[in-house]
Coordinates of C-alpha atoms and ligand atoms in Angstrom, one line a residue:
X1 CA 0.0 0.0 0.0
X2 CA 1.5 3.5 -1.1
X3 CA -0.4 6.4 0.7
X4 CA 1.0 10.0 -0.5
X5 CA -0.1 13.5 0.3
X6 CA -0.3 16.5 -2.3
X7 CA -1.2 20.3 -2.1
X8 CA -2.3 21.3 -4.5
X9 CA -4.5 24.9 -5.4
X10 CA -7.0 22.8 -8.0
X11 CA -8.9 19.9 -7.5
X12 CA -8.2 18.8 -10.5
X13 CA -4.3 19.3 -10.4
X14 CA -4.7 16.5 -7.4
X15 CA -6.9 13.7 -9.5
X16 CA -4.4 14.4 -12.6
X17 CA -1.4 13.9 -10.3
X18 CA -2.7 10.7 -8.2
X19 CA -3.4 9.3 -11.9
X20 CA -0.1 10.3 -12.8
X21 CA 1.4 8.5 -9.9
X22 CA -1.0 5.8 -8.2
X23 CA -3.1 4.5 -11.1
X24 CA -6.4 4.8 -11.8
X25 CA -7.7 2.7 -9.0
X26 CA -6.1 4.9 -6.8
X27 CA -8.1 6.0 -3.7
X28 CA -8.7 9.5 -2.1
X29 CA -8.5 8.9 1.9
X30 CA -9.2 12.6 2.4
X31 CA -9.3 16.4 1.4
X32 CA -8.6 19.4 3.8
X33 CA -8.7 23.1 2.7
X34 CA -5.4 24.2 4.3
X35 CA -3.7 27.4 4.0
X36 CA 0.2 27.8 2.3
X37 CA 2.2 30.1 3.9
X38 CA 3.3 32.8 1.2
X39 CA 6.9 34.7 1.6
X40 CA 7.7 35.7 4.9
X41 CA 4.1 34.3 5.9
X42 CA 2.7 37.0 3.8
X43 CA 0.7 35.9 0.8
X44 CA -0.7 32.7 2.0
X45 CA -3.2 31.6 -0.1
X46 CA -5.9 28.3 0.3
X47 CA -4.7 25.0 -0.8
X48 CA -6.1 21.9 -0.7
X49 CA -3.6 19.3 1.2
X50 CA -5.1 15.6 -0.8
X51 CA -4.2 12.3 0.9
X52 CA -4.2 9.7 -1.3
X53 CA -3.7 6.3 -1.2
X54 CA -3.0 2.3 -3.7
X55 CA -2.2 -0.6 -3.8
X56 CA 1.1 -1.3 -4.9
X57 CA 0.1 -4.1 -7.4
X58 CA -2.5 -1.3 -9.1
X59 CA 0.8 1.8 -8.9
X60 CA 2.7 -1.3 -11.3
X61 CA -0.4 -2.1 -13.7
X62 CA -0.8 1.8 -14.0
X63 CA -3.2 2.8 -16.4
X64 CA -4.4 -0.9 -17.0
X65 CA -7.8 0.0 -15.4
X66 CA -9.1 -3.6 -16.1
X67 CA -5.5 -5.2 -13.8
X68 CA -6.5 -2.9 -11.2
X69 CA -10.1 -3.6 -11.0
X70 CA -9.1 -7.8 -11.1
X71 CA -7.1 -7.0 -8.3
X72 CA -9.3 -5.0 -6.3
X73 CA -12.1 -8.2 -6.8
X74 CA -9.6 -10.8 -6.4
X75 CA -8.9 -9.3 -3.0
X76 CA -12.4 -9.0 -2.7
X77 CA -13.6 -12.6 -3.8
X78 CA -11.1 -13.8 -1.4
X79 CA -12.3 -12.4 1.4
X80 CA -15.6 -13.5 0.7
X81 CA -14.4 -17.4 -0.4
X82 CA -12.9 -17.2 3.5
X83 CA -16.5 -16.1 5.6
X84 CA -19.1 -18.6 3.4
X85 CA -18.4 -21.7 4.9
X86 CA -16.5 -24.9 2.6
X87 CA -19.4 -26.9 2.1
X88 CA -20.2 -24.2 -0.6
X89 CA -16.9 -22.9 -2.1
X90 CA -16.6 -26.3 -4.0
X91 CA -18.6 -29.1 -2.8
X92 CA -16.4 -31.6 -0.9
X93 CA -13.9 -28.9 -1.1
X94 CA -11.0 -30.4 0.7
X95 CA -9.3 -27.5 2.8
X96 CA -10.1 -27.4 6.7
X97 CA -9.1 -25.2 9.4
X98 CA -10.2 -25.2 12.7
X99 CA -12.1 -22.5 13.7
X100 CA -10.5 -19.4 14.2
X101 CA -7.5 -20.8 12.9
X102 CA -6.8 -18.5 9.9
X103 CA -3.9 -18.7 7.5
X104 CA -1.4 -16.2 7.8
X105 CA -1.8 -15.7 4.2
X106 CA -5.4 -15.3 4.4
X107 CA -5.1 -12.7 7.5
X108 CA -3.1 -10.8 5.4
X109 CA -5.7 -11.0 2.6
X110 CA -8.7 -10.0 5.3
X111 CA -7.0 -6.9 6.8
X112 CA -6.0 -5.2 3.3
X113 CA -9.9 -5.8 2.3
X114 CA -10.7 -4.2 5.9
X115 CA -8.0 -1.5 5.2
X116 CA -9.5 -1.0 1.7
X117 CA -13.1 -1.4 2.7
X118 CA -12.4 1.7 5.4
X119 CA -10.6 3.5 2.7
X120 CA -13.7 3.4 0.6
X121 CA -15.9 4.4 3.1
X122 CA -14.2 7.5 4.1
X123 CA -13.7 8.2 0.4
X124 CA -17.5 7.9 0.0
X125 CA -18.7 9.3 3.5
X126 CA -16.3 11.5 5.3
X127 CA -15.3 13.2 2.3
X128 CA -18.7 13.5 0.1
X129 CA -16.9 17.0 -1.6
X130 CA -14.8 14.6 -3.2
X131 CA -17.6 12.5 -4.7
X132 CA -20.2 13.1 -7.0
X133 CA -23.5 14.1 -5.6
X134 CA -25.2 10.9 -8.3
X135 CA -22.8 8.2 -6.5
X136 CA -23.8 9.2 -3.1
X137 CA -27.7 9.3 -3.6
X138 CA -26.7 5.4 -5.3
X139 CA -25.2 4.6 -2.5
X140 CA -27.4 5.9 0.1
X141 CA -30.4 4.0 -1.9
X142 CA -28.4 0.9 -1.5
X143 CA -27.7 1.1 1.9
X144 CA -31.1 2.3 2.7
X145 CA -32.0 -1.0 0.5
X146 CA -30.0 -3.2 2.8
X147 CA -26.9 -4.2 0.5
X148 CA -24.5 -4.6 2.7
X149 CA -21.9 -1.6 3.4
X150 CA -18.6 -3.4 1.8
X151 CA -21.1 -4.4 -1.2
X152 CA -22.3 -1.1 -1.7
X153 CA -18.9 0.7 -1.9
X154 CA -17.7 -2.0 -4.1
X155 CA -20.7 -1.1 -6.7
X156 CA -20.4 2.3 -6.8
X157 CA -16.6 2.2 -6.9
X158 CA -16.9 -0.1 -9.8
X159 CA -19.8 2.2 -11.1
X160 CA -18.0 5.2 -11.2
X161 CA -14.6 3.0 -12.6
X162 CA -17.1 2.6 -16.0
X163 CA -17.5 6.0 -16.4
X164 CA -15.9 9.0 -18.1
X165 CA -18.0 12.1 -17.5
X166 CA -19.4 10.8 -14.0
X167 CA -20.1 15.0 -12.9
X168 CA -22.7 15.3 -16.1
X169 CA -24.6 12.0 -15.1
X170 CA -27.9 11.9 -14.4
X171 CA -29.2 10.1 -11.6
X172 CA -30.9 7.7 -13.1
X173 CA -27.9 7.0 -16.1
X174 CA -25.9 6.1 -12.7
X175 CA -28.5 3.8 -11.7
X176 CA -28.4 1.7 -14.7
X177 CA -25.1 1.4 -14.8
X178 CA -25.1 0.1 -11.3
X179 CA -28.2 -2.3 -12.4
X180 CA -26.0 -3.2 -15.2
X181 CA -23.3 -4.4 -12.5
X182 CA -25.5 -5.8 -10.5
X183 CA -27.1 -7.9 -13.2
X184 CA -24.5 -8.8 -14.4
X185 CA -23.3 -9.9 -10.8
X186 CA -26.3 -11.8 -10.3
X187 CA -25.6 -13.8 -14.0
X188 CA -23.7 -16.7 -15.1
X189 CA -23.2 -18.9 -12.5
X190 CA -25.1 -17.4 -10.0
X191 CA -28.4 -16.5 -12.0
X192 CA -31.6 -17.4 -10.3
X193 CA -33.5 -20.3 -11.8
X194 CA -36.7 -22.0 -11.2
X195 CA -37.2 -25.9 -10.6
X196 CA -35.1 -27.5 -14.0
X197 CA -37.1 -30.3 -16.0
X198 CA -34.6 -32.7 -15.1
X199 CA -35.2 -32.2 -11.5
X200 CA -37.4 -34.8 -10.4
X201 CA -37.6 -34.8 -6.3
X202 CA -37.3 -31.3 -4.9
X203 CA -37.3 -30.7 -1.1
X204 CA -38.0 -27.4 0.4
X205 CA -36.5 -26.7 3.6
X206 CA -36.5 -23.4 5.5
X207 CA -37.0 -21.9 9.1
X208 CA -40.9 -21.7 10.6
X209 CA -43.2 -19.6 9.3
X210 CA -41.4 -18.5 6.1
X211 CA -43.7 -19.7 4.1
X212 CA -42.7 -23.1 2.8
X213 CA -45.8 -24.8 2.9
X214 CA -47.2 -22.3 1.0
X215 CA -44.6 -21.9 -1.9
X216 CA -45.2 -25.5 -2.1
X217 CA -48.5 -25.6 -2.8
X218 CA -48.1 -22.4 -5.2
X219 CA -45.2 -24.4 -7.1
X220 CA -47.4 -27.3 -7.5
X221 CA -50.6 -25.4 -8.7
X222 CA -48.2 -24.1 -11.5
X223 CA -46.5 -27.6 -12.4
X224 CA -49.9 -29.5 -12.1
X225 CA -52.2 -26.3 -14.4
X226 CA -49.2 -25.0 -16.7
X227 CA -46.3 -27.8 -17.0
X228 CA -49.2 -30.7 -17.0
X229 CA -47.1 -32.4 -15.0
X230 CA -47.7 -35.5 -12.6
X231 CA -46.7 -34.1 -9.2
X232 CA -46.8 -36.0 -5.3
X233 CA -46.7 -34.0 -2.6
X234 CA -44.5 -35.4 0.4
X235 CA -44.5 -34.2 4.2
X236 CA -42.5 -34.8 6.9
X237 CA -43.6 -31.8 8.6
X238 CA -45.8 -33.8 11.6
X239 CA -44.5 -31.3 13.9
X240 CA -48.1 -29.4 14.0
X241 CA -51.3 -31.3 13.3
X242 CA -52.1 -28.5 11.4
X243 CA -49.3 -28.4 8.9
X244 CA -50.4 -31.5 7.5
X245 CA -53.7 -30.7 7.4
X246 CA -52.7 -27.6 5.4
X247 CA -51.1 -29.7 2.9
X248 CA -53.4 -32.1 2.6
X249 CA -56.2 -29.4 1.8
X250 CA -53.9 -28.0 -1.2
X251 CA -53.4 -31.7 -2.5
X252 CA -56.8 -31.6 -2.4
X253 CA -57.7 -28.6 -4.4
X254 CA -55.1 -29.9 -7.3
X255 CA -56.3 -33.4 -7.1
X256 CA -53.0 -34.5 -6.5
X257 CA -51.8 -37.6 -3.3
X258 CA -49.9 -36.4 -0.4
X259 CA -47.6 -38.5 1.6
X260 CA -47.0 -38.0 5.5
X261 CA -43.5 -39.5 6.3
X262 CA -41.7 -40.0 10.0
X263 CA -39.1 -41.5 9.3
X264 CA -36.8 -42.3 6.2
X265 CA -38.4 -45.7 5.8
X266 CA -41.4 -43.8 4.9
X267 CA -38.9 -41.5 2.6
X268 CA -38.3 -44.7 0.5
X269 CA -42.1 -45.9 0.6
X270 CA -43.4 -42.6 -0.6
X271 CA -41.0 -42.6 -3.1
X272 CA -41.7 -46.1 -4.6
X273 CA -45.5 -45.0 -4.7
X274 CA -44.3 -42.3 -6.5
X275 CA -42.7 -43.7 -9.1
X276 CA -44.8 -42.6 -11.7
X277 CA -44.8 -39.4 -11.0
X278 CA -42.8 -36.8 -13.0
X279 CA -41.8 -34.1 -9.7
X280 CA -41.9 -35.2 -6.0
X281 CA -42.0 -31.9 -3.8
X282 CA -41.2 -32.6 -0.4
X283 CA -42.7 -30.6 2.5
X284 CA -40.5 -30.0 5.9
X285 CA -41.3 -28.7 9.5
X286 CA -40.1 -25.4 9.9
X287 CA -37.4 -25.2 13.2
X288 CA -35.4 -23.0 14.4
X289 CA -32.3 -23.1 12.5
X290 CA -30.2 -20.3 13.7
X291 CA -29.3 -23.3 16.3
X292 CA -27.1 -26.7 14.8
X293 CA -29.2 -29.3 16.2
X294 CA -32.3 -29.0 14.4
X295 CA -30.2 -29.1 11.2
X296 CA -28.9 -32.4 11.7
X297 CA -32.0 -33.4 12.3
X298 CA -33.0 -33.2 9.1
X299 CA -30.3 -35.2 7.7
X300 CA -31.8 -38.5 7.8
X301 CA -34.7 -37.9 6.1
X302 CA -33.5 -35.9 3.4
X303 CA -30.9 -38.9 2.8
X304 CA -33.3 -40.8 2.3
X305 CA -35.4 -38.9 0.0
X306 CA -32.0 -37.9 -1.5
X307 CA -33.8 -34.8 -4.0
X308 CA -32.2 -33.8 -6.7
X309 CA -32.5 -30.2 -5.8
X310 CA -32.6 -28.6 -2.1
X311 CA -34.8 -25.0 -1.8
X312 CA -33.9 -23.3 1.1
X313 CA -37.1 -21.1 1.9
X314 CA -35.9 -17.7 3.8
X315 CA -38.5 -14.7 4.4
X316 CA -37.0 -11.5 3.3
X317 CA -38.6 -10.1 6.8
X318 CA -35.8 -11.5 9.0
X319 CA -32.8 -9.4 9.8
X320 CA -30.2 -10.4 7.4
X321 CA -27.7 -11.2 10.5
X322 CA -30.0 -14.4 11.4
X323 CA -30.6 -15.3 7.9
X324 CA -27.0 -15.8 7.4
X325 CA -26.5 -17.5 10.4
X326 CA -29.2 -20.2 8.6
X327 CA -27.2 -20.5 5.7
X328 CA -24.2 -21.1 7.2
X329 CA -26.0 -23.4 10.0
X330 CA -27.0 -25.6 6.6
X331 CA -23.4 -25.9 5.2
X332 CA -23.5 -29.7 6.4
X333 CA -26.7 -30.0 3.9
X334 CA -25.9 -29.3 0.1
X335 CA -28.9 -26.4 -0.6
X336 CA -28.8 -25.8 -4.4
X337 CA -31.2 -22.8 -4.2
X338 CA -32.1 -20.2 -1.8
X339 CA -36.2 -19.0 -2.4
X340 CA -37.1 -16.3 -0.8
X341 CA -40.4 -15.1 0.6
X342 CA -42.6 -12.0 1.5
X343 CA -41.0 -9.7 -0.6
X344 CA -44.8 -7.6 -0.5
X345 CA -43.9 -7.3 3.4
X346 CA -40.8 -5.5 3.2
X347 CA -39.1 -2.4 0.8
X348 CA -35.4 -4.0 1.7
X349 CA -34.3 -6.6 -0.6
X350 CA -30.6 -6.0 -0.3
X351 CA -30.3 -9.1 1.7
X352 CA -31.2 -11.1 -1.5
X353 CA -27.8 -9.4 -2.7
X354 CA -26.1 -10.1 0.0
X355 CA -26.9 -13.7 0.5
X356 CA -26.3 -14.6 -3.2
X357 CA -22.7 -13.0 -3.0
X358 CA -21.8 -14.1 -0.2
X359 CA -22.4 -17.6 -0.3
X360 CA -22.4 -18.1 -3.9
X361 CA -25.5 -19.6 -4.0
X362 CA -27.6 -18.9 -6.8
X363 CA -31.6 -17.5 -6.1
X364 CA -34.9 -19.4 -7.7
X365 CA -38.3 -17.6 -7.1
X366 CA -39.9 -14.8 -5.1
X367 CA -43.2 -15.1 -3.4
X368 CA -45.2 -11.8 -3.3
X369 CA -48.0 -12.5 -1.2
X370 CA -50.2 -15.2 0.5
X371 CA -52.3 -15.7 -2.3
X372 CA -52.1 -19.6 -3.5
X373 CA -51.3 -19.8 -6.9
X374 CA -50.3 -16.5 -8.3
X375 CA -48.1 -15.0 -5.6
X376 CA -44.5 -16.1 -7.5
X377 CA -42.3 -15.5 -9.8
X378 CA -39.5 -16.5 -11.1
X379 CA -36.4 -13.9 -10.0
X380 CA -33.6 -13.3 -13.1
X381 CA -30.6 -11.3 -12.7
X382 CA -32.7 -8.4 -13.9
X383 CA -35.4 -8.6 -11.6
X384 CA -32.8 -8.5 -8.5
X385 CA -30.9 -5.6 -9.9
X386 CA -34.1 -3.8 -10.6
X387 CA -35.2 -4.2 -6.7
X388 CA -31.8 -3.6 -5.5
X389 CA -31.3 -0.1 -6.6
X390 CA -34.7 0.7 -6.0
X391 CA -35.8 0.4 -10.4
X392 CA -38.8 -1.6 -8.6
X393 CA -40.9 -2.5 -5.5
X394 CA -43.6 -4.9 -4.1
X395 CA -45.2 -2.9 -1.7
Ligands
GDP1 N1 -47.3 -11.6 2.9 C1 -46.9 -12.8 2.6 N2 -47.3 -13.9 3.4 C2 -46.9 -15.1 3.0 C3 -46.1 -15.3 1.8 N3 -45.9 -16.7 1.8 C4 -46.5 -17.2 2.8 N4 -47.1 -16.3 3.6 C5 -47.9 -16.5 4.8 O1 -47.0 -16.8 5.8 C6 -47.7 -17.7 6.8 C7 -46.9 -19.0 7.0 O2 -46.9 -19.7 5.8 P1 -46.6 -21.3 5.7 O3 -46.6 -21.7 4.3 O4 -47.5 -22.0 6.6 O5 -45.1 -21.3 6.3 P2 -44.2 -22.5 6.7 O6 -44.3 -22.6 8.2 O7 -42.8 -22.1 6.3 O8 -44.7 -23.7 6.0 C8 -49.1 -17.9 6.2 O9 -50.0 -17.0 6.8 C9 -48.9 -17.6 4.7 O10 -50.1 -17.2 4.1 C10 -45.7 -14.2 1.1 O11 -45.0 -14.3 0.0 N5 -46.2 -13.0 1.5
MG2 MG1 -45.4 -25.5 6.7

């Protein structure tokens, strides 16, 4: 990290000059109006004294915008590969630490993104004079959307990196860039897809309340009315009388058979009298998953069903803190999908962001309200970006 300090009487002389010498990705830590003292302490006039501030792998790749930016997301991606726990950075991925037991390599990795990440956020707060009055209303909507603070600098520090004339943007030309980003962020690998055809058992498995039960019977209604497909319902949710009735009433209304299972005996029963069906969705009780045990208690069953995909049902109402702690409670489990619920009861969807990035797992479908079958939709990396930078709302 090189940090160096100019004074300069123009603004502009200092940007020109930190390009000249730290790169492009250079950051500005902060800008004071000083005064110079003139000749014999007459004549002083007001300066500006700029600290700024790079990396010394960016100062080398000077003027290779794209080297820097890699960098900068390397750094980035690293630090996020280190919080989301193995099970997800490769399935069966071999590396193990204890806990708490972090690589020197990796420290060194964690405290430059901290180091950068609090560079950023004085760039972008403490020193708003420096930044354009378009990025800061961006990144105030994002923060105010609930994308987490190290995501939010990171989009509108790669947002104003795609830009020339950043001073003569409108507002909403800034916003579609960062929807752009953010799209494209949310594509490839990571884009949000709905149950595949060659999916055959799907389980859905999520904390109480969130609405699984519910998405379930919506997902049938749509296989059974627009895929024509042959679908079994399966339940192992006999935790409350009352959830099975609840199933049972929506097998019911779509004339389609509902299995109640206890233990994984009944897993491979169901599925033999199943076995002309063309999707199996699978039912689960609700617990309290920001605790271990009631994670491995689902292992058995869901061996035993072994599904080809695993939905994990979160309700964008929860505080983002516990919804991680889920995910990260489920690492033992191989969840394909995360589904997320009551969109129409909240006007924060950064978490959907946030969870995505962070632990890499790709999003499926949205649920907008209780009504069974039309509250869902499928989410694409549009969709997200629109709700992220506040393009679009449910409520
Ligand atoms: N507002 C809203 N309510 C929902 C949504 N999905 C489910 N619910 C409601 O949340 C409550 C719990 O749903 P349920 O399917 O039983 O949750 P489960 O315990 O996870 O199976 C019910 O009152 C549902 O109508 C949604 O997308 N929006
Ligand atoms: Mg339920």
């Amino acid at each position: 990290m090189i940090v160096k300090r100019y004074v300069v009487q123009e603004m502009p002389e200092a940007i020109a000059k930190i390009r000249k010498d730290l790169g492009k990705n250079a950051i500005i830590i902060s800008t004071k109006k000083i005064k110079t003292r003139g000749f014999l302490g007459f004549f002083g006039r007001t300066a500006f004294e700029v600290i700024a501030a790079a990396e010394e792998e960016e100062k080398k790749a000077n003027d290779h915008f794209k080297g820097g930016q890699a960098f900068t997301e390397s750094v980035q991606e690293e630090a996020i590969r280190m919080k989301k726990p193995e099970a997800f950075s490769a399935r069966g991925g071999t590396e193990r630490h204890e806990e708490g037991q972090v690589e020197p390599e990796k420290e060194r990795l964690l405290q430059e993104v901290q180091q950068l990440r609090s560079m950023f956020q004085s760039f972008l707060l403490a020193e708003p004079s420096g930044v354009p009055a378009v990025a800061r209303r961006m990144q105030k909507t994002l923060l105010a959307n609930g994308v987490d603070e190290s995501f939010a600098l990171r989009l509108i520090h790669k947002g104003m990196q795609h830009i020339d004339d950043i001073e003569n943007m409108s507002e909403q030309a800034f916003r579609e860039v960062v929807q752009a980003i953010i799209q494209n962020e949310m594509g490839g690998r990571l884009a949000p897809s709905p149950i595949t055809g060659d999916s055959r058992v799907v389980s859905i498995i999520g904390p109480t309340g969130v609405g699984k039960t519910t998405t379930i019977a919506k997902l049938a209604a749509h296989q059974v009315l627009h895929e024509r497909k042959k679908v079994g319902l399966i339940t192992s949710d006999t935790y409350r009388i009352a959830a099975v009735e609840q199933l049972k009433t929506y097998a019911d209304i779509l004339n389609i058979p509902l299995e109640i299972v206890y233990t994984p005996d009944d897993c491979v029963q169901a599925l033999q009298k199943f076995s002309e069906k063309d999707l199996i969705l699978m039912d689960t009780a609700g617990r309290n998953y920001t605790q271990k045990m009631p994670v491995a208690e689902l292992h058995p069953l869901l061996h035993a069903i072994d599904p080809d995909e695993i939905y994990l049902v979160l309700s964008l109402t929860s505080k983002t803190s516990d919804l991680e702690t889920i995910i990260a409670n489920f690492c033992e489990i191989k969840i394909d999908k995360l589904l997320f619920t009551k969109l129409d009861e909240t006007s924060t969807y950064g978490a959907m962001y946030n969870l995505v990035q962070k632990f890499q797992l790709p999003a499926s479908y949205a649920t907008t309200g209780q009504n069974v079958p039309d509250d869902i939709e499928v989410l694409t990396p549009e969709s997200i970006a629109k709700l992220i930078v506040g393009e679009n709302q449910y409520v």
